[in-house]
Coordinates of C-alpha atoms and ligand atoms in Angstrom, one line a residue:
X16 CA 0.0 0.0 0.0
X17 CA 1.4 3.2 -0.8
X18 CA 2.2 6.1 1.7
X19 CA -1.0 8.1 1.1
X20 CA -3.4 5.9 1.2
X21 CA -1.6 4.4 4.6
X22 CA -1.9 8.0 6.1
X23 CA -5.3 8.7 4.7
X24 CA -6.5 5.7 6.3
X25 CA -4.8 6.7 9.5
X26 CA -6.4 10.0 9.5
X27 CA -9.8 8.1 8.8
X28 CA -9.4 5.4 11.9
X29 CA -8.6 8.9 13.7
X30 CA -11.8 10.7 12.7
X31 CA -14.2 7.5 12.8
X32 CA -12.7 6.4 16.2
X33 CA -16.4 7.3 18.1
X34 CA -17.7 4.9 16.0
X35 CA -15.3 2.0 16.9
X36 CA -17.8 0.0 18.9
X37 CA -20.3 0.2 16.5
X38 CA -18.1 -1.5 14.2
X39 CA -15.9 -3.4 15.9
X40 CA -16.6 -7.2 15.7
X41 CA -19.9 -6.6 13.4
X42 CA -20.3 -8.9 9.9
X43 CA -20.8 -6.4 6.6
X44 CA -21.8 -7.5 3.3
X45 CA -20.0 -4.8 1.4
X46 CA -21.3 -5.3 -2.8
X47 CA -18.7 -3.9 -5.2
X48 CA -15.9 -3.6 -2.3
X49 CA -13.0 -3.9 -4.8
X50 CA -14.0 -1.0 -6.6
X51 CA -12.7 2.6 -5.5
X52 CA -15.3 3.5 -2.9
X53 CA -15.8 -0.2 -1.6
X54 CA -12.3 -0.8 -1.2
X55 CA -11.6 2.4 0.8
X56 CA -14.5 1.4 2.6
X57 CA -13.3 -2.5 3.7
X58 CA -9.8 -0.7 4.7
X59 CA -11.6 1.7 7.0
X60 CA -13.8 -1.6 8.3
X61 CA -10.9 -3.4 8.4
X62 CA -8.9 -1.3 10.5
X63 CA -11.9 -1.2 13.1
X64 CA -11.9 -5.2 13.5
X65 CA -14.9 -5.8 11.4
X66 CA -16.0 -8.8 9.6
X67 CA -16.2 -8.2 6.2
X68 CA -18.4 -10.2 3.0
X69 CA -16.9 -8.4 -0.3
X70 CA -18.6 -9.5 -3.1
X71 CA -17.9 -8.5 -6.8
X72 CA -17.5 -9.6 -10.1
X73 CA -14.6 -7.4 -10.9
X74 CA -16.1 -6.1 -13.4
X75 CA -15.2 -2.0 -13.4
X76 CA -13.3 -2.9 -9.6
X77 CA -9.9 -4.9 -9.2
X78 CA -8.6 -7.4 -6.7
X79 CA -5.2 -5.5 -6.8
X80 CA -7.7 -3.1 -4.7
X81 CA -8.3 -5.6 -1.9
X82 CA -5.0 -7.7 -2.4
X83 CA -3.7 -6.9 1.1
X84 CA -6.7 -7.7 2.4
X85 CA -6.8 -11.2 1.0
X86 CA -6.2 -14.1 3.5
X87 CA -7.2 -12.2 6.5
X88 CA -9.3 -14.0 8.6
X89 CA -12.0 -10.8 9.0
X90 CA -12.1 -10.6 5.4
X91 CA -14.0 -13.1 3.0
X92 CA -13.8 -11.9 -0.8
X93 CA -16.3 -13.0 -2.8
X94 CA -15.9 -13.2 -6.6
X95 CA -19.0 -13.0 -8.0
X96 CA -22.2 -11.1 -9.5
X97 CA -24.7 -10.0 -7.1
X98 CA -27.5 -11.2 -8.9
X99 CA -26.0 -15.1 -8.9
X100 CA -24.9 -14.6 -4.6
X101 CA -26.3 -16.4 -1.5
X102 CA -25.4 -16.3 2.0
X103 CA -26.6 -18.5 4.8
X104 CA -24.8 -15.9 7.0
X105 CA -26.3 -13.2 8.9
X106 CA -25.3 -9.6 8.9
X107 CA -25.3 -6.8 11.1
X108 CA -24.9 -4.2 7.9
X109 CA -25.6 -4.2 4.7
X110 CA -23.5 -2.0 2.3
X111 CA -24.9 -1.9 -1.7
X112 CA -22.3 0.1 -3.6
X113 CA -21.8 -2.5 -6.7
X114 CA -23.0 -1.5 -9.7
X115 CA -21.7 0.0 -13.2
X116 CA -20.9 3.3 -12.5
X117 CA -19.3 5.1 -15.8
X118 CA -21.3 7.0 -18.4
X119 CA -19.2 4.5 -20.9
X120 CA -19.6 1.9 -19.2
X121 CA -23.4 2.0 -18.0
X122 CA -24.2 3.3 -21.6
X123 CA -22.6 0.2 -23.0
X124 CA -24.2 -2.3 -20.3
X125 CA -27.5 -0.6 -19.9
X126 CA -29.9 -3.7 -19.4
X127 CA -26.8 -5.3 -16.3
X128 CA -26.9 -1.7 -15.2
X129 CA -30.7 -1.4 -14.5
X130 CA -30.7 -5.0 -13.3
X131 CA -28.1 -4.4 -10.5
X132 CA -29.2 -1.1 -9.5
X133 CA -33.1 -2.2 -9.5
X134 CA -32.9 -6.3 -9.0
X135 CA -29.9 -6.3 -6.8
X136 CA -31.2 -3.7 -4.6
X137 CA -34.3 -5.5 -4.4
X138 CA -32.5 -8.9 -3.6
X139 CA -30.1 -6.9 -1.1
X140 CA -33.4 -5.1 1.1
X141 CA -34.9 -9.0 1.1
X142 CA -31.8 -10.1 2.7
X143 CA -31.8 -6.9 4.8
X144 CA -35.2 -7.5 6.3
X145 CA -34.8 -11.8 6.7
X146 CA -31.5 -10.3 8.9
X147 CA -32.9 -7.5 10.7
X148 CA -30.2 -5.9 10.0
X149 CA -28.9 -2.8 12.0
X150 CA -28.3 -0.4 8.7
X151 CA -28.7 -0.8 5.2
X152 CA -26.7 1.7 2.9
X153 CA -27.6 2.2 -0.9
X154 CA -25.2 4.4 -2.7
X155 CA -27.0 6.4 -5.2
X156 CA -25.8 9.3 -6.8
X157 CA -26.4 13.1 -8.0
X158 CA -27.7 11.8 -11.1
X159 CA -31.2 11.3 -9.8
X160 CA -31.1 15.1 -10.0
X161 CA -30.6 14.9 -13.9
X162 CA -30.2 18.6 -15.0
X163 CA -31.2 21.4 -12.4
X164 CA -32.2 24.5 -13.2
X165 CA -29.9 27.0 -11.9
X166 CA -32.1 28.1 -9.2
X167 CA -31.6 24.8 -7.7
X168 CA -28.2 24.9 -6.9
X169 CA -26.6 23.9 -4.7
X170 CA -29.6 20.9 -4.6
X171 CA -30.7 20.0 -1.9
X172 CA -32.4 16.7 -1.7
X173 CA -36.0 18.0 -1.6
X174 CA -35.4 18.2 -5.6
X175 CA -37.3 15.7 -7.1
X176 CA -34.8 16.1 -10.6
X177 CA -35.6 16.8 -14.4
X178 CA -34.8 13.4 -15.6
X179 CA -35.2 11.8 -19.0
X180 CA -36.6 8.2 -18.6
X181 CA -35.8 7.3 -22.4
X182 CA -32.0 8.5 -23.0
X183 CA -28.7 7.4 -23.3
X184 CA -28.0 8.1 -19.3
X185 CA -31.4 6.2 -18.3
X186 CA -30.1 3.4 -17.4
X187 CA -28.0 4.8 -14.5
X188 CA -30.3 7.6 -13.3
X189 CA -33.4 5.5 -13.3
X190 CA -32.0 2.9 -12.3
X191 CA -30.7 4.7 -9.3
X192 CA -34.1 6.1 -8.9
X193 CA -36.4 3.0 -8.5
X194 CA -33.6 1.9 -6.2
X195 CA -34.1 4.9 -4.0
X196 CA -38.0 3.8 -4.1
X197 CA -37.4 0.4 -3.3
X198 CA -35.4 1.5 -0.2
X199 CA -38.1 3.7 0.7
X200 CA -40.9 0.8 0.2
X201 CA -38.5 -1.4 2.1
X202 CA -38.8 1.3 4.9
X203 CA -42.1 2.3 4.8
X204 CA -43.6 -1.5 4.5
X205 CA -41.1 -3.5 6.5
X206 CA -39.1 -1.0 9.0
X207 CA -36.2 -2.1 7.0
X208 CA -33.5 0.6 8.5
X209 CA -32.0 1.9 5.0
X210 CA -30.3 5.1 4.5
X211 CA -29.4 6.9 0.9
X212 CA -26.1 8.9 0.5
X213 CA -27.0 10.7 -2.8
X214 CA -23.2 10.6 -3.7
X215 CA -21.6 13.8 -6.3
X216 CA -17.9 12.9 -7.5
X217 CA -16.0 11.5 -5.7
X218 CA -12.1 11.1 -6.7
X219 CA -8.8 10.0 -4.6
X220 CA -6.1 7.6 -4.9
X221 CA -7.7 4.1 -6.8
X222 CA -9.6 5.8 -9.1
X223 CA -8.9 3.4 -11.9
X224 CA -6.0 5.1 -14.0
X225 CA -5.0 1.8 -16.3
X226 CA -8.2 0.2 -16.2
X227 CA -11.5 0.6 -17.6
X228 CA -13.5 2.6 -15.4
X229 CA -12.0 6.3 -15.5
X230 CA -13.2 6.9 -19.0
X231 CA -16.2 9.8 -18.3
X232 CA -14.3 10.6 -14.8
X233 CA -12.9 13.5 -16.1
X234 CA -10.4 14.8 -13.1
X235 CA -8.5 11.2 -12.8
X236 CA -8.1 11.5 -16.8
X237 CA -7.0 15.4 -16.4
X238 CA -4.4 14.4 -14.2
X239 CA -3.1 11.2 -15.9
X240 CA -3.0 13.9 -19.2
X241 CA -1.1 16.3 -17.1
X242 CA 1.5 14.1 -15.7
X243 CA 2.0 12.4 -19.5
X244 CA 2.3 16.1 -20.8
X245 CA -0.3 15.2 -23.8
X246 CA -3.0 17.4 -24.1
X247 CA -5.7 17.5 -21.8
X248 CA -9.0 17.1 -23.2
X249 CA -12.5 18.6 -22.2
X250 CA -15.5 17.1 -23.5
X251 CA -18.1 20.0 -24.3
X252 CA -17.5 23.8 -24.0
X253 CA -15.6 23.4 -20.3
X254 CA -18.4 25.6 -19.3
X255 CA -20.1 22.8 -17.1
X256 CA -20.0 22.5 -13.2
X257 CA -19.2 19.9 -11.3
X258 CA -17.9 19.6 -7.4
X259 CA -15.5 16.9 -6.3
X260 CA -15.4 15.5 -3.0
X261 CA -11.9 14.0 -1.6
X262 CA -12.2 10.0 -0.8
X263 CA -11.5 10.6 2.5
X264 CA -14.3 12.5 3.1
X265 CA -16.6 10.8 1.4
X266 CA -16.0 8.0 3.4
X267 CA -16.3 9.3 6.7
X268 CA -19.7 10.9 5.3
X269 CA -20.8 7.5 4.4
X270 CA -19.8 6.2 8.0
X271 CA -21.9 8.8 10.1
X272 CA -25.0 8.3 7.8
X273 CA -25.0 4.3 8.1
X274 CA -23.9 4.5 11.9
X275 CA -25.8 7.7 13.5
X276 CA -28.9 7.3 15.4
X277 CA -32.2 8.1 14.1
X278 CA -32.0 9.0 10.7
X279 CA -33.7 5.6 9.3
X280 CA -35.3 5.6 5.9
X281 CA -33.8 9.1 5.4
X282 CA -31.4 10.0 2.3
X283 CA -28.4 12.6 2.3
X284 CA -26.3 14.6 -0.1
X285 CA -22.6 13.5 0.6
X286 CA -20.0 15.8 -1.3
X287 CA -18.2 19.1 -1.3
X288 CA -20.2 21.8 -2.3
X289 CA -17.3 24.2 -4.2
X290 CA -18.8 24.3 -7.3
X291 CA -16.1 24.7 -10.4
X292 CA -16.3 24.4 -14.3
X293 CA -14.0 21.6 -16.0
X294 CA -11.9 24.5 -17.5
X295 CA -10.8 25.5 -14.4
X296 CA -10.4 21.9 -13.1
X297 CA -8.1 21.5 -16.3
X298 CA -6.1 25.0 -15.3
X299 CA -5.8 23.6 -11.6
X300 CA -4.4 20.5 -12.5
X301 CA -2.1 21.7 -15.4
X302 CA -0.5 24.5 -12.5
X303 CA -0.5 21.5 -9.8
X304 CA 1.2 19.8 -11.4
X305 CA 3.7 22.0 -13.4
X306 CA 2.8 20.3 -16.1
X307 CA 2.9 21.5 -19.7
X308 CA 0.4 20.1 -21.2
X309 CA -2.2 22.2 -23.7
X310 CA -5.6 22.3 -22.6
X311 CA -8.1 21.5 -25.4
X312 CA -12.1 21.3 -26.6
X313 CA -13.2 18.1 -27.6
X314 CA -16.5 18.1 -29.6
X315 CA -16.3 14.1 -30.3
X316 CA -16.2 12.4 -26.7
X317 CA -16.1 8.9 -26.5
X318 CA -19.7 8.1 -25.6
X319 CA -23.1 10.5 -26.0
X320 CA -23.4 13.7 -24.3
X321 CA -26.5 13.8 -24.5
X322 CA -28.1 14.9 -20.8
X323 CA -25.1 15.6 -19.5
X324 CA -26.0 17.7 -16.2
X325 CA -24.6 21.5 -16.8
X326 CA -24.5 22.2 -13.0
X327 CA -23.6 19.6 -10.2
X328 CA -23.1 21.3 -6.6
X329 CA -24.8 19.7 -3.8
X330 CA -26.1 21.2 -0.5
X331 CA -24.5 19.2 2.2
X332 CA -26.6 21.2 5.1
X333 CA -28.8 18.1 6.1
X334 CA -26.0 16.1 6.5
X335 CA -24.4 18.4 8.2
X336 CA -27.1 18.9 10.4
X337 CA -28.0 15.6 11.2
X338 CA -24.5 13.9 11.5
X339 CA -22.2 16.3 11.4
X340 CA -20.7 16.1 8.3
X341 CA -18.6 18.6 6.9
X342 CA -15.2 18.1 4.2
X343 CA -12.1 18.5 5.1
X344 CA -9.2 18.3 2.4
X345 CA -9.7 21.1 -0.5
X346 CA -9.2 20.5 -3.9
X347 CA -5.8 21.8 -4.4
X348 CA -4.3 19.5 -1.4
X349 CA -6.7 16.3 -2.9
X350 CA -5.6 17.0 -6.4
X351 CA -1.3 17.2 -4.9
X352 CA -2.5 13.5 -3.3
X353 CA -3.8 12.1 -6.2
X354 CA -0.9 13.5 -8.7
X355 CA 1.8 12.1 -6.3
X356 CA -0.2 8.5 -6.2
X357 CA -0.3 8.6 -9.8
X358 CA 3.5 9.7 -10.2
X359 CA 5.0 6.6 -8.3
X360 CA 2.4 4.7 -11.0
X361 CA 1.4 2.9 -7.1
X362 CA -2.2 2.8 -7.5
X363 CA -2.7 0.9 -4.1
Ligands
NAD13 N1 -17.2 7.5 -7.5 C1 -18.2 8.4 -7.6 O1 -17.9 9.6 -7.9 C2 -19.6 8.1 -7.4 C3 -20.6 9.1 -7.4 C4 -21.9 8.8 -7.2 C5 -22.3 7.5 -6.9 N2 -21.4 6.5 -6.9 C6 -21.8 5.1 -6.7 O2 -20.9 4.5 -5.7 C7 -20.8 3.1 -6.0 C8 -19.3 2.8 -6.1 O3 -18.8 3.5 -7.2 P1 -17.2 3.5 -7.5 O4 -16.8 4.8 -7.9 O5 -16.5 2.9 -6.4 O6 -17.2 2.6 -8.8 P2 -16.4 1.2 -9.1 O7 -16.7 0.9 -10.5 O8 -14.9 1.5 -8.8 O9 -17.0 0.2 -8.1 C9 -18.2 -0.6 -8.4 C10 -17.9 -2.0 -8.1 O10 -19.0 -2.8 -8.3 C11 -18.6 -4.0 -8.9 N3 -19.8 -4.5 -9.7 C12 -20.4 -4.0 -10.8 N4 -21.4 -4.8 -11.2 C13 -21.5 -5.8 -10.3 C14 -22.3 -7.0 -10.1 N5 -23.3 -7.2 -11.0 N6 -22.1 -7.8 -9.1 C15 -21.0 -7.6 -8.3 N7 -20.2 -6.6 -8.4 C16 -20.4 -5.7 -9.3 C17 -17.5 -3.6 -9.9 O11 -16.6 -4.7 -10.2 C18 -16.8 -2.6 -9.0 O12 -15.8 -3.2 -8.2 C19 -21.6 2.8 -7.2 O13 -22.9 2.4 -6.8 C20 -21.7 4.2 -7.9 O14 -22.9 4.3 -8.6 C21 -20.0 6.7 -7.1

């Protein structure tokens, strides 16, 4: 494991450590815990003495994310698609982050993305409610806002969206969506204790580089441009908004909404809300990195722009309100992190 994620993960056990006996000695089914947000997640479990289930297929995620964690006896990797798993065991938490989670991707595998968003969740709350569990987290995302008008943002999560049911994103964002309603049926029939982080971008060290799943994550592919000195390209007029939330405080967000009191069946914006255009990202990067790389307009992405949200800023007061959440590393000192991760070519 390389030296940042070692000290993130220190300052996470740090941050988390009220939370220690909550998690301590508990059994988690983490779905799609080899990709970026699950594995950070299983470290953070791990290093409070959980008992963690990992399943995935490996299909956008990579065992070289879990590797370390491989042959411990708190941690039980399973390699396989959610829809084919089945567990005997009982858990005490339920964590649902597998799914396809790319514009590329998801446009590519739109029928596996509905059907592990919408059938997997479903399979996921039945298990839920046959353990009683103590929490159920779905990870959804910012895309079940589709494209806000400006005077909703920042969003907060009484927007219902403007979302198109019939286009090359709806796979992802509807799926997403009768997700969220299953967790609230789930809630509202059967008690079933779910919470929703409504996730907005997340980046950090493990974001794929080599592999398949950073085409359509646009900072990861500035900075692998930047540090390669080609030029960096911008999908679109650069004009569009987006906010990007460190991993490390993501995760912590994710934490506090699975393991605070009293906010059952309730769902949460988790992200930092400074709101920046991908031209600026592109200039940030390119002076973070010293790097000399041109910055230019790409009208011919590789996959359909179509829907592509102008404005993404989330308002992070609920969370804030109800556990406390609040970032802590700004962009400049995530994107020096994630540059130096990359530059050692040590993606774990
Ligand atoms: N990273 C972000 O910025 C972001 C933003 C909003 C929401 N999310 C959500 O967070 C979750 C995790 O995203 P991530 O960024 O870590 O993506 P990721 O692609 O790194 O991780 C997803 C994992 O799910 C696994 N998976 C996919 N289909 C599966 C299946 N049928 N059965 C078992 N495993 C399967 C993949 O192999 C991968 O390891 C996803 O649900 C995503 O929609 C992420």
């Amino acid at each position: 494991m390389n030296h940042i994620i070692e000290e993130d993960l220190k300052e996470l056990n740090h941050n988390l450590s009220d939370l220690s006996d909550k998690i301590e000695g508990k059994k988690f089914l983490v779905t799609g815990g080899a990709g970026f947000l699950g594995s950070w997640f299983c470290d953070v479990l791990d290093s409070f003495g959980a008992d963690i289930t990992c399943v995935d297929n490996i299909s956008s995620g990579s065992k070289r994310n879990v590797e370390h964690l491989m042959g411990k006896d708190n941690f039980h990797f399973i390699n396989s698609g959610l829809l084919e798993f089945e567990s005997d065991e009982k858990f005490d938490y339920i964590v649902h982050m597998a799914s396809i989670a790319t514009p590329p991707l998801y446009m590519k595998y739109p029928i596996e993305t509905l059907d592990i968003n919408i059938n997997g969740t479903r399979k996921l709350l039945e298990k839920a409610r046959a353990d009683n569990v103590k929490g159920f987290l779905f990870m959804s995302t910012s895309e079940v806002y589709g494209n806000p008008p400006d005077d909703q943002i920042p969003t907060k999560e009484t927007f219902h969206g403007v979302v198109n049911s019939f286009g090359p994103r709806c796979m992802y964002d509807e799926g997403k969506r009768a997700a969220e309603a299953y967790c609230y049926s789930y809630y509202h029939t059967h008690k079933t204790p779910i919470r929703i982080t409504r996730t907005f971008n997340v980046y950090g060290p493990r974001l794929d580089v080599e592999g398949t799943s950073h085409y359509g994550r646009a900072l990861i592919k500035f900075v692998y441009q930047a540090i390669h000195g080609t030029p960096i390209t911008i999908y679109g007029d650069g004009k569009q908004t987006r906010s990007f939330c460190y991993v490390t405080d993501q995760i912590e967000g994710l934490f506090r909404l699975l393991l605070t009191p009293g906010i059952d069946g309730e769902v949460f914006n988790v992200g930092n809300n400074r709101e920046i255009t991908i031209l600026e990202l592109a200039e940030t990067i390119v002076k973070i990195t010293k790097s000399k790389s041109t910055i230019s307009l790409e009208s011919q992405p590789n996959y359909n722009l179509k829907d592509d949200p102008r404005r993404r800023c989330p308002d992070t007061s609920k969370a804030n309100r109800m556990f406390g959440y609040s970032p802590r590393v700004d962009l400049e000192t995530g994107l020096k992190r994630v540059a130096e991760c990359m530059r050692k070519n040590e993606a774990i």
